[in-house]
Short mmCIF file of C-alpha atoms and ligand atoms in Angstrom, two decimals:
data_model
loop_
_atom_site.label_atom_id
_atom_site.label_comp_id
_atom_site.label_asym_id
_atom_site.label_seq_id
_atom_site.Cartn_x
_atom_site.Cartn_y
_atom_site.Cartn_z
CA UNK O 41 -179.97 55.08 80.99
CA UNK O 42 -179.52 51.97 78.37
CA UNK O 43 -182.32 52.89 76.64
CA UNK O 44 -181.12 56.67 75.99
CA UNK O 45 -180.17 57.13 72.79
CA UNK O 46 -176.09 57.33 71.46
CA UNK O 47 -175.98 61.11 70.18
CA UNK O 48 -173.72 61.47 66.91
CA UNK O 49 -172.82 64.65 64.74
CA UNK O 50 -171.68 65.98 61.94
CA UNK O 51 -171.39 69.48 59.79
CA UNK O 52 -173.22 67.66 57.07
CA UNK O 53 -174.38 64.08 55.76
CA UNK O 54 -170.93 62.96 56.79
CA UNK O 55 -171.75 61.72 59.75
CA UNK O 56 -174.36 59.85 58.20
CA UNK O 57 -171.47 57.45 56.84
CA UNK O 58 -170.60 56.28 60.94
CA UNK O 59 -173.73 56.74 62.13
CA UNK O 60 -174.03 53.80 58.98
CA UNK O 61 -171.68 51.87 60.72
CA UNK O 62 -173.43 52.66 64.39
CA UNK O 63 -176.31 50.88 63.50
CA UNK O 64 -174.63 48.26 61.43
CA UNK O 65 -172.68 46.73 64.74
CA UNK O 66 -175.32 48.10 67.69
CA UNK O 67 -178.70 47.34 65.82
CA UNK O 68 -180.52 47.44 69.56
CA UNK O 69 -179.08 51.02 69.76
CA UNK O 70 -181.35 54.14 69.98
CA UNK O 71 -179.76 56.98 67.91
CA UNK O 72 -180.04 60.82 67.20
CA UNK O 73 -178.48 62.33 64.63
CA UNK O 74 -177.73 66.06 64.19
CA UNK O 75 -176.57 67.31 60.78
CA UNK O 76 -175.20 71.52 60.97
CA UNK O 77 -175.42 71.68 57.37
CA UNK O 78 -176.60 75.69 57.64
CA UNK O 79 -173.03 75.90 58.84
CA UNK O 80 -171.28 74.09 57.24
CA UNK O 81 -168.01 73.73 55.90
CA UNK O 82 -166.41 73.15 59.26
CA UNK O 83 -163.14 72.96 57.32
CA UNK O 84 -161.91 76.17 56.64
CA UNK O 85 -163.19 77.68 60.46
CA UNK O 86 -161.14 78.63 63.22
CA UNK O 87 -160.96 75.73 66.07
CA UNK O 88 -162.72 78.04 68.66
CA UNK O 89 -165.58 78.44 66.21
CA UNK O 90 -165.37 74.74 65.68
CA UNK O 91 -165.55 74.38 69.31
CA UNK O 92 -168.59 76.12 69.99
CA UNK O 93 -170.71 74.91 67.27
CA UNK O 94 -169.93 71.41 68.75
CA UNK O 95 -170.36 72.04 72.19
CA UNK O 96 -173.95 73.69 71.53
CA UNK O 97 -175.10 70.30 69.51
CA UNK O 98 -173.90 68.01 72.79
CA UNK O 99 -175.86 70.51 75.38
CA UNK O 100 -178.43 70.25 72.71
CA UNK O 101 -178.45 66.52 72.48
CA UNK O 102 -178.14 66.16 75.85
CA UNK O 103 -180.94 68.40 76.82
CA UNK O 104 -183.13 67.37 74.35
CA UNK O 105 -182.35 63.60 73.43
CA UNK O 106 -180.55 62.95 77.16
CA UNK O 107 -177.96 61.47 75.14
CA UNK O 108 -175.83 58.62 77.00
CA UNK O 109 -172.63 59.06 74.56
CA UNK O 110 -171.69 61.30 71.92
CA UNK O 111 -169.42 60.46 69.11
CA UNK O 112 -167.69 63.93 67.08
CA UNK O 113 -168.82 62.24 63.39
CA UNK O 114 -166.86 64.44 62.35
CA UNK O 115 -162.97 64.84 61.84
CA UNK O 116 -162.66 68.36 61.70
CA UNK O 117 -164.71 68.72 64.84
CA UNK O 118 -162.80 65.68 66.46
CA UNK O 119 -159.77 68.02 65.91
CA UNK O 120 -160.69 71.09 67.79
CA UNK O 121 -163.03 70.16 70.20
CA UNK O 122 -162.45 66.69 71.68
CA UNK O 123 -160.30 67.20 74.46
CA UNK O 124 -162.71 69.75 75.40
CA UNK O 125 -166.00 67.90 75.23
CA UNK O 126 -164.63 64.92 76.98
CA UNK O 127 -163.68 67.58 79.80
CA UNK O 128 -167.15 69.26 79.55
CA UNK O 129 -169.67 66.51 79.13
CA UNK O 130 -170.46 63.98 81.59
CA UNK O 131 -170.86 61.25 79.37
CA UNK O 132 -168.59 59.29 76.71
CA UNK O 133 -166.88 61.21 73.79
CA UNK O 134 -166.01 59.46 71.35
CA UNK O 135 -163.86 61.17 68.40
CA UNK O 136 -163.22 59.84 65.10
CA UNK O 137 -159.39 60.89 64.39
CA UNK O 138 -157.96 58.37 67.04
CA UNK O 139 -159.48 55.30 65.72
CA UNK O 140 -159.03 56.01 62.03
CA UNK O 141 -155.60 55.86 63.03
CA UNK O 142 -155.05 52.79 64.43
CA UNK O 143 -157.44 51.31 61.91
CA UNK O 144 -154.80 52.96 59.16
CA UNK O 145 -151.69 51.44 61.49
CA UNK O 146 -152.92 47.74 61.14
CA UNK O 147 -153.71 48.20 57.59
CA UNK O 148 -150.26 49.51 56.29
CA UNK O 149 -147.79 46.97 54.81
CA UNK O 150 -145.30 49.39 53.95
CA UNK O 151 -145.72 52.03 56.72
CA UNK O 152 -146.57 54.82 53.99
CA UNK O 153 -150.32 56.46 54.84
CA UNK O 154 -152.33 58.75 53.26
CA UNK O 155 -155.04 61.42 54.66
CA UNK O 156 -157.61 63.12 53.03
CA UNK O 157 -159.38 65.23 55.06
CA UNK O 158 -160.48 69.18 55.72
CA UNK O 159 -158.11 71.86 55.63
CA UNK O 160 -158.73 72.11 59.81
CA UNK O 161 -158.40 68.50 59.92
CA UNK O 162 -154.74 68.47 58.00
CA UNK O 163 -153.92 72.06 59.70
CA UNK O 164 -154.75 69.93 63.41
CA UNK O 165 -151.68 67.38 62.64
CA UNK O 166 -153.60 65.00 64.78
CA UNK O 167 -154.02 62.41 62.45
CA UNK O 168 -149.86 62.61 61.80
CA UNK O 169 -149.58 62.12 66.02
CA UNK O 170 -151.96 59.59 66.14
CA UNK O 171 -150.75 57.15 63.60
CA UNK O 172 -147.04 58.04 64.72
CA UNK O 173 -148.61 56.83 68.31
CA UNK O 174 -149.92 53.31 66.61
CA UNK O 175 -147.06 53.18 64.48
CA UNK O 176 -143.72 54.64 64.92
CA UNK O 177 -142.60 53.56 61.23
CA UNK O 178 -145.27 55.45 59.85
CA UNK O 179 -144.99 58.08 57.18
CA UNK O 180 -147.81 60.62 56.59
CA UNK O 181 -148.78 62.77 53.65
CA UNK O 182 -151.85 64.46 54.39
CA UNK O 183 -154.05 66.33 51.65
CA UNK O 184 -156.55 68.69 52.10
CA UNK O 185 -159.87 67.82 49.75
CA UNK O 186 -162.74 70.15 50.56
CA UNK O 187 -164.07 70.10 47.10
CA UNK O 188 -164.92 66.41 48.25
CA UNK O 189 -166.52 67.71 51.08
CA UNK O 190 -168.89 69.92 48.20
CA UNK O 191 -169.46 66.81 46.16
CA UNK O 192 -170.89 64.32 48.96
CA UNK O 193 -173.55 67.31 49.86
CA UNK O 194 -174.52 67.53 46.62
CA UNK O 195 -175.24 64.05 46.37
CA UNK O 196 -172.31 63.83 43.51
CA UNK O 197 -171.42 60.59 44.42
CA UNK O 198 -170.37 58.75 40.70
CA UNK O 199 -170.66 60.96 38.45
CA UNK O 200 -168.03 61.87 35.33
CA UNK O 201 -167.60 65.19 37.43
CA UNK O 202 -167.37 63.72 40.64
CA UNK O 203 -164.52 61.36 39.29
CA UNK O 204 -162.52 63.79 37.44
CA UNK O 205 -162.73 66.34 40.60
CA UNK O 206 -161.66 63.35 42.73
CA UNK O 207 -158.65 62.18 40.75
CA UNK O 208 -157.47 65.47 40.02
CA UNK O 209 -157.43 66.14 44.03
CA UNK O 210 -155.64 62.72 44.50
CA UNK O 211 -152.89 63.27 41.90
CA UNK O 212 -150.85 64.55 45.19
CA UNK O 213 -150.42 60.77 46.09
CA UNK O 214 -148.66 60.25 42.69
CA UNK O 215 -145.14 58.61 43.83
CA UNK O 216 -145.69 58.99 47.53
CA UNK O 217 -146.01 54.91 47.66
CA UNK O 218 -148.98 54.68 49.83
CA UNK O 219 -150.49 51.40 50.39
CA UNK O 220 -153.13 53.23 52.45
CA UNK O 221 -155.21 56.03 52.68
CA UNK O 222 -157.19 57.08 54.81
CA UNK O 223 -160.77 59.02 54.41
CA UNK O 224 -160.03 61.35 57.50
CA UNK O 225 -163.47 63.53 56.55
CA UNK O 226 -166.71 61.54 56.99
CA UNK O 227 -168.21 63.06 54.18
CA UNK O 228 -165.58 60.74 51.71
CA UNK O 229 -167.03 57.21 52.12
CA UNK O 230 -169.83 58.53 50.57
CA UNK O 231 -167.61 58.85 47.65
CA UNK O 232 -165.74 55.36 48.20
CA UNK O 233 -166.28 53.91 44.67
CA UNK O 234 -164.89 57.05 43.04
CA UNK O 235 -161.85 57.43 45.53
CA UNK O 236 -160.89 53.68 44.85
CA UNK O 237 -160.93 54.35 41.49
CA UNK O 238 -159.13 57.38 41.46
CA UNK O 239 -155.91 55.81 43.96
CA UNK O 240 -155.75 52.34 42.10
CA UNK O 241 -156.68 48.96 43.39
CA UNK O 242 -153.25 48.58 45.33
CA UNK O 243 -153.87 51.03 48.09
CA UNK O 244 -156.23 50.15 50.58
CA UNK O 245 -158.92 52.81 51.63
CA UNK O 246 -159.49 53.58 55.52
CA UNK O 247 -162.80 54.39 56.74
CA UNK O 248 -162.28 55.53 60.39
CA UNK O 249 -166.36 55.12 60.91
CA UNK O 250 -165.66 51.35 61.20
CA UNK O 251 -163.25 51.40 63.97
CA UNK O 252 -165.51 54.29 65.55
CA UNK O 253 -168.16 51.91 65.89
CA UNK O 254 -166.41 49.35 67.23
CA UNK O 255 -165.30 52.29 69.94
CA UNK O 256 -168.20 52.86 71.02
CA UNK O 257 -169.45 49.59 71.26
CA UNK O 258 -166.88 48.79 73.44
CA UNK O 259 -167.26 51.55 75.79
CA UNK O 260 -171.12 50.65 76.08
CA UNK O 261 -170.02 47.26 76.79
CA UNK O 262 -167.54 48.46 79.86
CA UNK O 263 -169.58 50.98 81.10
CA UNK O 264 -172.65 48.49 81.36
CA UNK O 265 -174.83 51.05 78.91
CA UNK O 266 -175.68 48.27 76.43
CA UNK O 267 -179.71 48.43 75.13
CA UNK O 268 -180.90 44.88 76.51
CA UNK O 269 -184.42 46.20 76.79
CA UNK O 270 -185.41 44.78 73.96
CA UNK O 271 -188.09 47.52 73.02
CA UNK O 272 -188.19 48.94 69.00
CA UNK O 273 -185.51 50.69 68.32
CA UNK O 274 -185.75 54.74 66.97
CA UNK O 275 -183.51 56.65 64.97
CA UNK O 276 -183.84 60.37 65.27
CA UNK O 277 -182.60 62.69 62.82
CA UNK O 278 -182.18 66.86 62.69
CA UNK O 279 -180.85 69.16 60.20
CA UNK O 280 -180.39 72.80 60.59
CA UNK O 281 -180.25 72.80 56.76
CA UNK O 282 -182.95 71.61 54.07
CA UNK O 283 -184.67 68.40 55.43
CA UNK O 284 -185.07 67.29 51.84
CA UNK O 285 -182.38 67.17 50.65
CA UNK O 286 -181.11 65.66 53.50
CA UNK O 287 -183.72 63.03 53.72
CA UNK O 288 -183.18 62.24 50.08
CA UNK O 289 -179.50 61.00 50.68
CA UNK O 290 -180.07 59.90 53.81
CA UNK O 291 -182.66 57.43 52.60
CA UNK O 292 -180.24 56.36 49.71
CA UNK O 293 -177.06 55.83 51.95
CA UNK O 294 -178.69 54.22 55.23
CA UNK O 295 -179.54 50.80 55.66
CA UNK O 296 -182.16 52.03 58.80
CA UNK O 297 -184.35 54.81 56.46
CA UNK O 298 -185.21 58.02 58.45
CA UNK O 299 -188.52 58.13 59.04
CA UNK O 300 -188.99 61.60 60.11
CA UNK O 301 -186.18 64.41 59.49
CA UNK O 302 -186.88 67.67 61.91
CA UNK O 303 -185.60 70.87 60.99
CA UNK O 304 -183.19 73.09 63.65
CA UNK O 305 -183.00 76.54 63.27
CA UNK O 306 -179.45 77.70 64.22
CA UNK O 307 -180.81 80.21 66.88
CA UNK O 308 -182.56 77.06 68.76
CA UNK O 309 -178.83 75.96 68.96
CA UNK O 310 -177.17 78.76 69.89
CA UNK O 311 -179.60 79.76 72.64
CA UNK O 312 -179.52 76.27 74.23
CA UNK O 313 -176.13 76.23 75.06
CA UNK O 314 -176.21 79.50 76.30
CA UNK O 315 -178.61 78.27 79.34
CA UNK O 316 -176.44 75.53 80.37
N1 DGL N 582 -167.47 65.86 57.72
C1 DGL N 582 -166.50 66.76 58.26
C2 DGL N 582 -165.23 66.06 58.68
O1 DGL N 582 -165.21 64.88 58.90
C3 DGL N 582 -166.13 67.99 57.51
C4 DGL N 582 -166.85 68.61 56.41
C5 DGL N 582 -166.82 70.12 56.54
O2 DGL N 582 -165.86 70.78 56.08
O3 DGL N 582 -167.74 70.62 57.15
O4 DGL N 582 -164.21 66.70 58.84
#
């Protein structure tokens, strides 16, 4: 059971940025990594949709990887389908909405936040409740970005493009006086340098991977599901979208380089969760 590996997903390469952070704090940690990218957005579909796309990775993951905790890399998905999956599954779900929150509560000075994140995500209000749990001060402005969403996946990280597109979809914070903001989509760290840039040095950028990780670490810890078994560690990827393409910013943005990237086909997906 220690030795199975921590399942994590994502519409996209999103994920990619806390699955970053996964490995960064649990280096002994198998993982398996499942990127829907031939479905994605996630952000402008219903939450049932939502829902089922996520529950067929986890029965997928679990079938296939035997997966001892999954973590929702992905905001959008954390939205509709948390609850749900941590009802469903019988092992750890971990969501990344909650701990972006509190992560954005003990940053604030002046209790004024900002989101960016998916229309579904902003639609979900969870990130407003959550924060409001952690912080009862707190202020929220929340601002759907999906363009940013188009501009990680295309590997349009720092570009003249990228910046302009990014500024222009951050001119909503102009005179909210946020000291924070937080990168409620996992696809945005991938744009960090831009989004900084874009907001000003004075407002501190959020990225709810971090906290995740620590999450999840912390649950392995309690639930006594730490790797101690000291054998090499693997890192499994799958896309259901192109495995180039994928690989390519993969292998630019990870610190532990995929090795092998395996296609999905969508059907494989669909049809597994339907036996379970
Ligand atoms: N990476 C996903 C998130 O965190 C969303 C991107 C998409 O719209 O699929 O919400």
């Amino acid at each position: 059971m220690q030795t199975d590996p921590i399942g994590l997903m994502d519409s996209g390469v999103g994920g990619l940025t806390v699955l970053k952070e996964v490995q960064r704090l649990l280096p002994a940690e198998n993982t398996v990594f499942l990127g829907d990218q031939a479905r994605l957005p996630y952000g402008p579909r219903s939450v049932a949709e939502v829902t089922t796309f996520t529950r067929q990775i986890a029965t997928y993951l679990r079938q296939h990887a035997n997966i001892k905790l999954f973590v929702i890399a992905c905001n959008t998905a954390t939205a509709a389908a948390l609850t749900q999956m941590q009802a469903e599954l019988p092992v750890p779900v971990v969501g990344v909405i909650a701990p972006g929150a509190t992560a954005a509560a003990a940053t604030t000075a002046n209790h004024q936040i900002g989101v960016i994140a998916t229309a579904g995500t902003v639609k979900s209000g969870q990130y407003q409740r959550d924060i409001f749990a952690a912080d009862a001060q707190s202020q929220v402005v929340s601002v759907a970005c999906p363009q940013l969403v188009t501009l990680a996946e295309q590997n349009d990280l720092h570009s003249g493009h990228a910046q302009a597109v990014v500024t222009q979809n951050l001119a909503a914070f102009k005179g909210t006086g946020i000291d924070t903001l937080v990168m409620g989509c996992t696809h945005f760290p991938l744009l960090q340098d831009v989004i900084q840039t874009a907001i000003g040095p004075d407002v501190k950028l959020v990225n709810p991977g971090v906290a995740t990780a620590e999450k999840v670490a912390a649950i392995l810890k309690d639930q006594d599901l730490l790797n101690v078994s000291g054998q090499p560690v693997t890192a499994t990827y799958y896309t259901t979208g192109d495995v180039a393409e994928f690989n390519q910013l993969a292998s630019e943005w990870l610190d532990v380089k995929p090795k092998t990237v395996t296609h999905l086909a969508v059907s494989t997906l669909a049809a597994v969760a339907e036996v379970e």
